Amino acid sequence: FRALRTATQGDNNVALGYDAMSSCTTCRENNVVMGRNALNAVGTFYNNVAVGSNAGNLITTGFNNVFVGNGAN
């Protein structure tokens, strides 16, 4: 629910979980996100994997990152 809700640009993104990637407007491409509020910061990022509640939610610009675990940043 509400995953990727503000996305205006981006291809090949997968977001599962409440508010997952929901603040991202230019999510670019190839992001895989699972978890509540995961990868939820406003910014530009691509080729990232975030698994866990709030995983990667502080990143504003980032490429080729992996975040695993609750609050992993």
PDB file of N, CA and C in Angstrom:
ATOM      1  N   PHE A   1       0.831  -1.174   0.000  1.00  0.00           N
ATOM      2  CA  PHE A   1       0.000   0.000   0.000  1.00  0.00           C
ATOM      3  C   PHE A   1       0.876   1.238   0.000  1.00  0.00           C
ATOM      4  N   ARG A   2       0.629   2.182  -0.857  1.00  0.00           N
ATOM      5  CA  ARG A   2       1.334   3.462  -0.992  1.00  0.00           C
ATOM      6  C   ARG A   2       2.776   3.325  -1.477  1.00  0.00           C
ATOM      7  N   ALA A   3       3.178   2.168  -1.897  1.00  0.00           N
ATOM      8  CA  ALA A   3       4.530   1.999  -2.428  1.00  0.00           C
ATOM      9  C   ALA A   3       4.658   2.756  -3.745  1.00  0.00           C
ATOM     10  N   LEU A   4       5.783   3.431  -3.928  1.00  0.00           N
ATOM     11  CA  LEU A   4       6.081   4.190  -5.154  1.00  0.00           C
ATOM     12  C   LEU A   4       5.010   5.221  -5.495  1.00  0.00           C
ATOM     13  N   ARG A   5       4.315   5.759  -4.506  1.00  0.00           N
ATOM     14  CA  ARG A   5       3.171   6.622  -4.788  1.00  0.00           C
ATOM     15  C   ARG A   5       3.518   7.962  -5.401  1.00  0.00           C
ATOM     16  N   THR A   6       4.721   8.486  -5.195  1.00  0.00           N
ATOM     17  CA  THR A   6       5.056   9.791  -5.775  1.00  0.00           C
ATOM     18  C   THR A   6       6.031   9.687  -6.940  1.00  0.00           C
ATOM     19  N   ALA A   7       6.315   8.485  -7.372  1.00  0.00           N
ATOM     20  CA  ALA A   7       7.297   8.286  -8.446  1.00  0.00           C
ATOM     21  C   ALA A   7       6.798   8.909  -9.753  1.00  0.00           C
ATOM     22  N   THR A   8       7.625   9.765 -10.329  1.00  0.00           N
ATOM     23  CA  THR A   8       7.301  10.372 -11.618  1.00  0.00           C
ATOM     24  C   THR A   8       8.254   9.902 -12.701  1.00  0.00           C
ATOM     25  N   GLN A   9       9.385   9.348 -12.303  1.00  0.00           N
ATOM     26  CA  GLN A   9      10.364   8.816 -13.240  1.00  0.00           C
ATOM     27  C   GLN A   9      10.905   7.511 -12.689  1.00  0.00           C
ATOM     28  N   GLY A  10      11.305   6.628 -13.579  1.00  0.00           N
ATOM     29  CA  GLY A  10      11.920   5.384 -13.132  1.00  0.00           C
ATOM     30  C   GLY A  10      11.395   4.188 -13.896  1.00  0.00           C
ATOM     31  N   ASP A  11      12.264   3.226 -14.095  1.00  0.00           N
ATOM     32  CA  ASP A  11      11.927   2.001 -14.795  1.00  0.00           C
ATOM     33  C   ASP A  11      12.444   0.809 -13.997  1.00  0.00           C
ATOM     34  N   ASN A  12      11.758  -0.298 -14.133  1.00  0.00           N
ATOM     35  CA  ASN A  12      12.204  -1.575 -13.561  1.00  0.00           C
ATOM     36  C   ASN A  12      12.404  -1.524 -12.058  1.00  0.00           C
ATOM     37  N   ASN A  13      11.542  -0.810 -11.347  1.00  0.00           N
ATOM     38  CA  ASN A  13      11.598  -0.761  -9.889  1.00  0.00           C
ATOM     39  C   ASN A  13      10.539  -1.685  -9.303  1.00  0.00           C
ATOM     40  N   VAL A  14      10.877  -2.326  -8.182  1.00  0.00           N
ATOM     41  CA  VAL A  14       9.941  -3.181  -7.466  1.00  0.00           C
ATOM     42  C   VAL A  14       9.918  -2.711  -6.019  1.00  0.00           C
ATOM     43  N   ALA A  15       8.750  -2.397  -5.509  1.00  0.00           N
ATOM     44  CA  ALA A  15       8.623  -1.940  -4.127  1.00  0.00           C
ATOM     45  C   ALA A  15       7.458  -2.662  -3.463  1.00  0.00           C
ATOM     46  N   LEU A  16       7.741  -3.382  -2.381  1.00  0.00           N
ATOM     47  CA  LEU A  16       6.730  -4.109  -1.627  1.00  0.00           C
ATOM     48  C   LEU A  16       6.786  -3.657  -0.180  1.00  0.00           C
ATOM     49  N   GLY A  17       5.659  -3.238   0.347  1.00  0.00           N
ATOM     50  CA  GLY A  17       5.601  -2.815   1.738  1.00  0.00           C
ATOM     51  C   GLY A  17       5.006  -1.428   1.855  1.00  0.00           C
ATOM     52  N   TYR A  18       4.399  -1.172   2.987  1.00  0.00           N
ATOM     53  CA  TYR A  18       3.762   0.115   3.241  1.00  0.00           C
ATOM     54  C   TYR A  18       4.773   1.244   3.118  1.00  0.00           C
ATOM     55  N   ASP A  19       4.509   2.191   2.253  1.00  0.00           N
ATOM     56  CA  ASP A  19       5.356   3.367   2.010  1.00  0.00           C
ATOM     57  C   ASP A  19       6.750   3.034   1.464  1.00  0.00           C
ATOM     58  N   ALA A  20       6.956   1.854   0.956  1.00  0.00           N
ATOM     59  CA  ALA A  20       8.255   1.527   0.354  1.00  0.00           C
ATOM     60  C   ALA A  20       8.499   2.419  -0.853  1.00  0.00           C
ATOM     61  N   MET A  21       9.599   3.127  -0.868  1.00  0.00           N
ATOM     62  CA  MET A  21       9.974   4.064  -1.934  1.00  0.00           C
ATOM     63  C   MET A  21       8.882   5.097  -2.223  1.00  0.00           C
ATOM     64  N   SER A  22       8.080   5.427  -1.232  1.00  0.00           N
ATOM     65  CA  SER A  22       6.922   6.291  -1.486  1.00  0.00           C
ATOM     66  C   SER A  22       7.260   7.768  -1.608  1.00  0.00           C
ATOM     67  N   SER A  23       8.400   8.202  -1.145  1.00  0.00           N
ATOM     68  CA  SER A  23       8.778   9.612  -1.263  1.00  0.00           C
ATOM     69  C   SER A  23       9.674   9.869  -2.455  1.00  0.00           C
ATOM     70  N   CYS A  24      10.037   8.843  -3.138  1.00  0.00           N
ATOM     71  CA  CYS A  24      10.962   8.959  -4.258  1.00  0.00           C
ATOM     72  C   CYS A  24      10.244   9.506  -5.487  1.00  0.00           C
ATOM     73  N   THR A  25      10.777  10.569  -6.050  1.00  0.00           N
ATOM     74  CA  THR A  25      10.186  11.115  -7.275  1.00  0.00           C
ATOM     75  C   THR A  25      11.010  10.746  -8.501  1.00  0.00           C
ATOM     76  N   THR A  26      12.324  10.706  -8.368  1.00  0.00           N
ATOM     77  CA  THR A  26      13.189  10.300  -9.482  1.00  0.00           C
ATOM     78  C   THR A  26      13.954   9.060  -9.057  1.00  0.00           C
ATOM     79  N   CYS A  27      13.255   7.955  -8.975  1.00  0.00           N
ATOM     80  CA  CYS A  27      13.821   6.709  -8.459  1.00  0.00           C
ATOM     81  C   CYS A  27      14.766   6.041  -9.439  1.00  0.00           C
ATOM     82  N   ARG A  28      14.851   6.566 -10.627  1.00  0.00           N
ATOM     83  CA  ARG A  28      15.693   6.001 -11.679  1.00  0.00           C
ATOM     84  C   ARG A  28      15.285   4.578 -11.981  1.00  0.00           C
ATOM     85  N   GLU A  29      16.213   3.638 -11.916  1.00  0.00           N
ATOM     86  CA  GLU A  29      15.846   2.291 -12.330  1.00  0.00           C
ATOM     87  C   GLU A  29      16.537   1.217 -11.506  1.00  0.00           C
ATOM     88  N   ASN A  30      15.977   0.012 -11.625  1.00  0.00           N
ATOM     89  CA  ASN A  30      16.574  -1.206 -11.071  1.00  0.00           C
ATOM     90  C   ASN A  30      16.726  -1.209  -9.553  1.00  0.00           C
ATOM     91  N   ASN A  31      15.748  -0.701  -8.842  1.00  0.00           N
ATOM     92  CA  ASN A  31      15.735  -0.765  -7.388  1.00  0.00           C
ATOM     93  C   ASN A  31      14.766  -1.861  -6.955  1.00  0.00           C
ATOM     94  N   VAL A  32      15.173  -2.667  -5.988  1.00  0.00           N
ATOM     95  CA  VAL A  32      14.316  -3.703  -5.432  1.00  0.00           C
ATOM     96  C   VAL A  32      14.206  -3.445  -3.937  1.00  0.00           C
ATOM     97  N   VAL A  33      12.985  -3.236  -3.465  1.00  0.00           N
ATOM     98  CA  VAL A  33      12.770  -2.809  -2.085  1.00  0.00           C
ATOM     99  C   VAL A  33      11.664  -3.655  -1.453  1.00  0.00           C
ATOM    100  N   MET A  34      11.923  -4.174  -0.259  1.00  0.00           N
ATOM    101  CA  MET A  34      10.922  -4.918   0.500  1.00  0.00           C
ATOM    102  C   MET A  34      10.982  -4.477   1.947  1.00  0.00           C
ATOM    103  N   GLY A  35       9.888  -3.922   2.444  1.00  0.00           N
ATOM    104  CA  GLY A  35       9.815  -3.534   3.845  1.00  0.00           C
ATOM    105  C   GLY A  35       9.153  -2.191   4.037  1.00  0.00           C
ATOM    106  N   ARG A  36       8.521  -2.019   5.160  1.00  0.00           N
ATOM    107  CA  ARG A  36       7.846  -0.764   5.491  1.00  0.00           C
ATOM    108  C   ARG A  36       8.850   0.387   5.499  1.00  0.00           C
ATOM    109  N   ASN A  37       8.544   1.433   4.767  1.00  0.00           N
ATOM    110  CA  ASN A  37       9.361   2.658   4.677  1.00  0.00           C
ATOM    111  C   ASN A  37      10.758   2.431   4.108  1.00  0.00           C
ATOM    112  N   ALA A  38      10.998   1.318   3.485  1.00  0.00           N
ATOM    113  CA  ALA A  38      12.332   1.051   2.955  1.00  0.00           C
ATOM    114  C   ALA A  38      12.639   1.959   1.768  1.00  0.00           C
ATOM    115  N   LEU A  39      13.876   2.414   1.680  1.00  0.00           N
ATOM    116  CA  LEU A  39      14.374   3.307   0.621  1.00  0.00           C
ATOM    117  C   LEU A  39      13.375   4.431   0.360  1.00  0.00           C
ATOM    118  N   ASN A  40      13.017   5.116   1.423  1.00  0.00           N
ATOM    119  CA  ASN A  40      11.900   6.056   1.377  1.00  0.00           C
ATOM    120  C   ASN A  40      12.310   7.521   1.370  1.00  0.00           C
ATOM    121  N   ALA A  41      13.564   7.850   1.222  1.00  0.00           N
ATOM    122  CA  ALA A  41      13.988   9.251   1.195  1.00  0.00           C
ATOM    123  C   ALA A  41      13.764   9.845  -0.192  1.00  0.00           C
ATOM    124  N   VAL A  42      13.635  11.146  -0.230  1.00  0.00           N
ATOM    125  CA  VAL A  42      13.544  11.834  -1.511  1.00  0.00           C
ATOM    126  C   VAL A  42      14.944  11.929  -2.082  1.00  0.00           C
ATOM    127  N   GLY A  43      15.124  11.499  -3.299  1.00  0.00           N
ATOM    128  CA  GLY A  43      16.447  11.553  -3.896  1.00  0.00           C
ATOM    129  C   GLY A  43      16.518  10.855  -5.221  1.00  0.00           C
ATOM    130  N   THR A  44      17.731  10.708  -5.689  1.00  0.00           N
ATOM    131  CA  THR A  44      17.986  10.026  -6.952  1.00  0.00           C
ATOM    132  C   THR A  44      18.881   8.834  -6.671  1.00  0.00           C
ATOM    133  N   PHE A  45      18.404   7.658  -6.975  1.00  0.00           N
ATOM    134  CA  PHE A  45      19.199   6.462  -6.732  1.00  0.00           C
ATOM    135  C   PHE A  45      18.793   5.375  -7.709  1.00  0.00           C
ATOM    136  N   TYR A  46      19.747   4.487  -7.994  1.00  0.00           N
ATOM    137  CA  TYR A  46      19.451   3.347  -8.863  1.00  0.00           C
ATOM    138  C   TYR A  46      20.348   2.174  -8.531  1.00  0.00           C
ATOM    139  N   ASN A  47      19.905   0.975  -8.976  1.00  0.00           N
ATOM    140  CA  ASN A  47      20.628  -0.283  -8.749  1.00  0.00           C
ATOM    141  C   ASN A  47      20.832  -0.570  -7.265  1.00  0.00           C
ATOM    142  N   ASN A  48      19.808  -0.359  -6.455  1.00  0.00           N
ATOM    143  CA  ASN A  48      19.896  -0.605  -5.015  1.00  0.00           C
ATOM    144  C   ASN A  48      18.954  -1.728  -4.607  1.00  0.00           C
ATOM    145  N   VAL A  49      19.317  -2.424  -3.533  1.00  0.00           N
ATOM    146  CA  VAL A  49      18.467  -3.433  -2.926  1.00  0.00           C
ATOM    147  C   VAL A  49      18.317  -3.071  -1.455  1.00  0.00           C
ATOM    148  N   ALA A  50      17.088  -2.983  -0.982  1.00  0.00           N
ATOM    149  CA  ALA A  50      16.820  -2.680   0.421  1.00  0.00           C
ATOM    150  C   ALA A  50      15.787  -3.672   0.942  1.00  0.00           C
ATOM    151  N   VAL A  51      16.153  -4.424   1.984  1.00  0.00           N
ATOM    152  CA  VAL A  51      15.255  -5.418   2.563  1.00  0.00           C
ATOM    153  C   VAL A  51      15.196  -5.193   4.065  1.00  0.00           C
ATOM    154  N   GLY A  52      14.010  -4.888   4.574  1.00  0.00           N
ATOM    155  CA  GLY A  52      13.819  -4.668   6.002  1.00  0.00           C
ATOM    156  C   GLY A  52      13.128  -3.348   6.257  1.00  0.00           C
ATOM    157  N   SER A  53      12.439  -3.275   7.349  1.00  0.00           N
ATOM    158  CA  SER A  53      11.753  -2.055   7.727  1.00  0.00           C
ATOM    159  C   SER A  53      12.751  -0.904   7.859  1.00  0.00           C
ATOM    160  N   ASN A  54      12.482   0.203   7.197  1.00  0.00           N
ATOM    161  CA  ASN A  54      13.322   1.410   7.204  1.00  0.00           C
ATOM    162  C   ASN A  54      14.716   1.203   6.624  1.00  0.00           C
ATOM    163  N   ALA A  55      14.934   0.140   5.903  1.00  0.00           N
ATOM    164  CA  ALA A  55      16.251  -0.110   5.304  1.00  0.00           C
ATOM    165  C   ALA A  55      16.530   0.918   4.205  1.00  0.00           C
ATOM    166  N   GLY A  56      17.659   1.565   4.288  1.00  0.00           N
ATOM    167  CA  GLY A  56      18.072   2.529   3.276  1.00  0.00           C
ATOM    168  C   GLY A  56      17.262   3.801   3.246  1.00  0.00           C
ATOM    169  N   ASN A  57      16.498   4.081   4.273  1.00  0.00           N
ATOM    170  CA  ASN A  57      15.607   5.239   4.209  1.00  0.00           C
ATOM    171  C   ASN A  57      16.299   6.584   4.450  1.00  0.00           C
ATOM    172  N   LEU A  58      17.587   6.597   4.735  1.00  0.00           N
ATOM    173  CA  LEU A  58      18.308   7.861   4.892  1.00  0.00           C
ATOM    174  C   LEU A  58      19.083   8.267   3.639  1.00  0.00           C
ATOM    175  N   ILE A  59      19.164   7.383   2.683  1.00  0.00           N
ATOM    176  CA  ILE A  59      19.938   7.654   1.481  1.00  0.00           C
ATOM    177  C   ILE A  59      19.195   8.669   0.600  1.00  0.00           C
ATOM    178  N   THR A  60      19.898   9.677   0.133  1.00  0.00           N
ATOM    179  CA  THR A  60      19.289  10.650  -0.780  1.00  0.00           C
ATOM    180  C   THR A  60      19.885  10.558  -2.177  1.00  0.00           C
ATOM    181  N   THR A  61      21.095  10.097  -2.287  1.00  0.00           N
ATOM    182  CA  THR A  61      21.729   9.842  -3.583  1.00  0.00           C
ATOM    183  C   THR A  61      22.599   8.615  -3.411  1.00  0.00           C
ATOM    184  N   GLY A  62      22.356   7.599  -4.222  1.00  0.00           N
ATOM    185  CA  GLY A  62      23.164   6.411  -4.062  1.00  0.00           C
ATOM    186  C   GLY A  62      22.977   5.435  -5.199  1.00  0.00           C
ATOM    187  N   PHE A  63      24.019   4.691  -5.457  1.00  0.00           N
ATOM    188  CA  PHE A  63      24.030   3.773  -6.573  1.00  0.00           C
ATOM    189  C   PHE A  63      24.710   2.470  -6.139  1.00  0.00           C
ATOM    190  N   ASN A  64      24.143   1.335  -6.549  1.00  0.00           N
ATOM    191  CA  ASN A  64      24.752   0.026  -6.319  1.00  0.00           C
ATOM    192  C   ASN A  64      24.948  -0.302  -4.839  1.00  0.00           C
ATOM    193  N   ASN A  65      23.937  -0.023  -4.015  1.00  0.00           N
ATOM    194  CA  ASN A  65      24.000  -0.312  -2.581  1.00  0.00           C
ATOM    195  C   ASN A  65      23.104  -1.483  -2.221  1.00  0.00           C
ATOM    196  N   VAL A  66      23.437  -2.165  -1.128  1.00  0.00           N
ATOM    197  CA  VAL A  66      22.601  -3.223  -0.575  1.00  0.00           C
ATOM    198  C   VAL A  66      22.390  -2.919   0.906  1.00  0.00           C
ATOM    199  N   PHE A  67      21.135  -2.840   1.333  1.00  0.00           N
ATOM    200  CA  PHE A  67      20.777  -2.605   2.724  1.00  0.00           C
ATOM    201  C   PHE A  67      19.942  -3.785   3.203  1.00  0.00           C
ATOM    202  N   VAL A  68      20.374  -4.463   4.237  1.00  0.00           N
ATOM    203  CA  VAL A  68      19.644  -5.620   4.753  1.00  0.00           C
ATOM    204  C   VAL A  68      19.473  -5.467   6.255  1.00  0.00           C
ATOM    205  N   GLY A  69      18.246  -5.509   6.719  1.00  0.00           N
ATOM    206  CA  GLY A  69      17.976  -5.449   8.140  1.00  0.00           C
ATOM    207  C   GLY A  69      17.179  -4.220   8.524  1.00  0.00           C
ATOM    208  N   ASN A  70      16.548  -4.301   9.661  1.00  0.00           N
ATOM    209  CA  ASN A  70      15.746  -3.198  10.176  1.00  0.00           C
ATOM    210  C   ASN A  70      16.607  -1.959  10.397  1.00  0.00           C
ATOM    211  N   GLY A  71      16.305  -0.877   9.697  1.00  0.00           N
ATOM    212  CA  GLY A  71      17.031   0.378   9.857  1.00  0.00           C
ATOM    213  C   GLY A  71      18.430   0.402   9.265  1.00  0.00           C
ATOM    214  N   ALA A  72      18.770  -0.569   8.451  1.00  0.00           N
ATOM    215  CA  ALA A  72      20.118  -0.593   7.839  1.00  0.00           C
ATOM    216  C   ALA A  72      20.292   0.606   6.922  1.00  0.00           C
ATOM    217  N   ASN A  73      21.377   1.361   7.149  1.00  0.00           N
ATOM    218  CA  ASN A  73      21.642   2.544   6.327  1.00  0.00           C
ATOM    219  C   ASN A  73      23.091   2.647   5.992  1.00  0.00           C
TER     220      ASN A  73
END
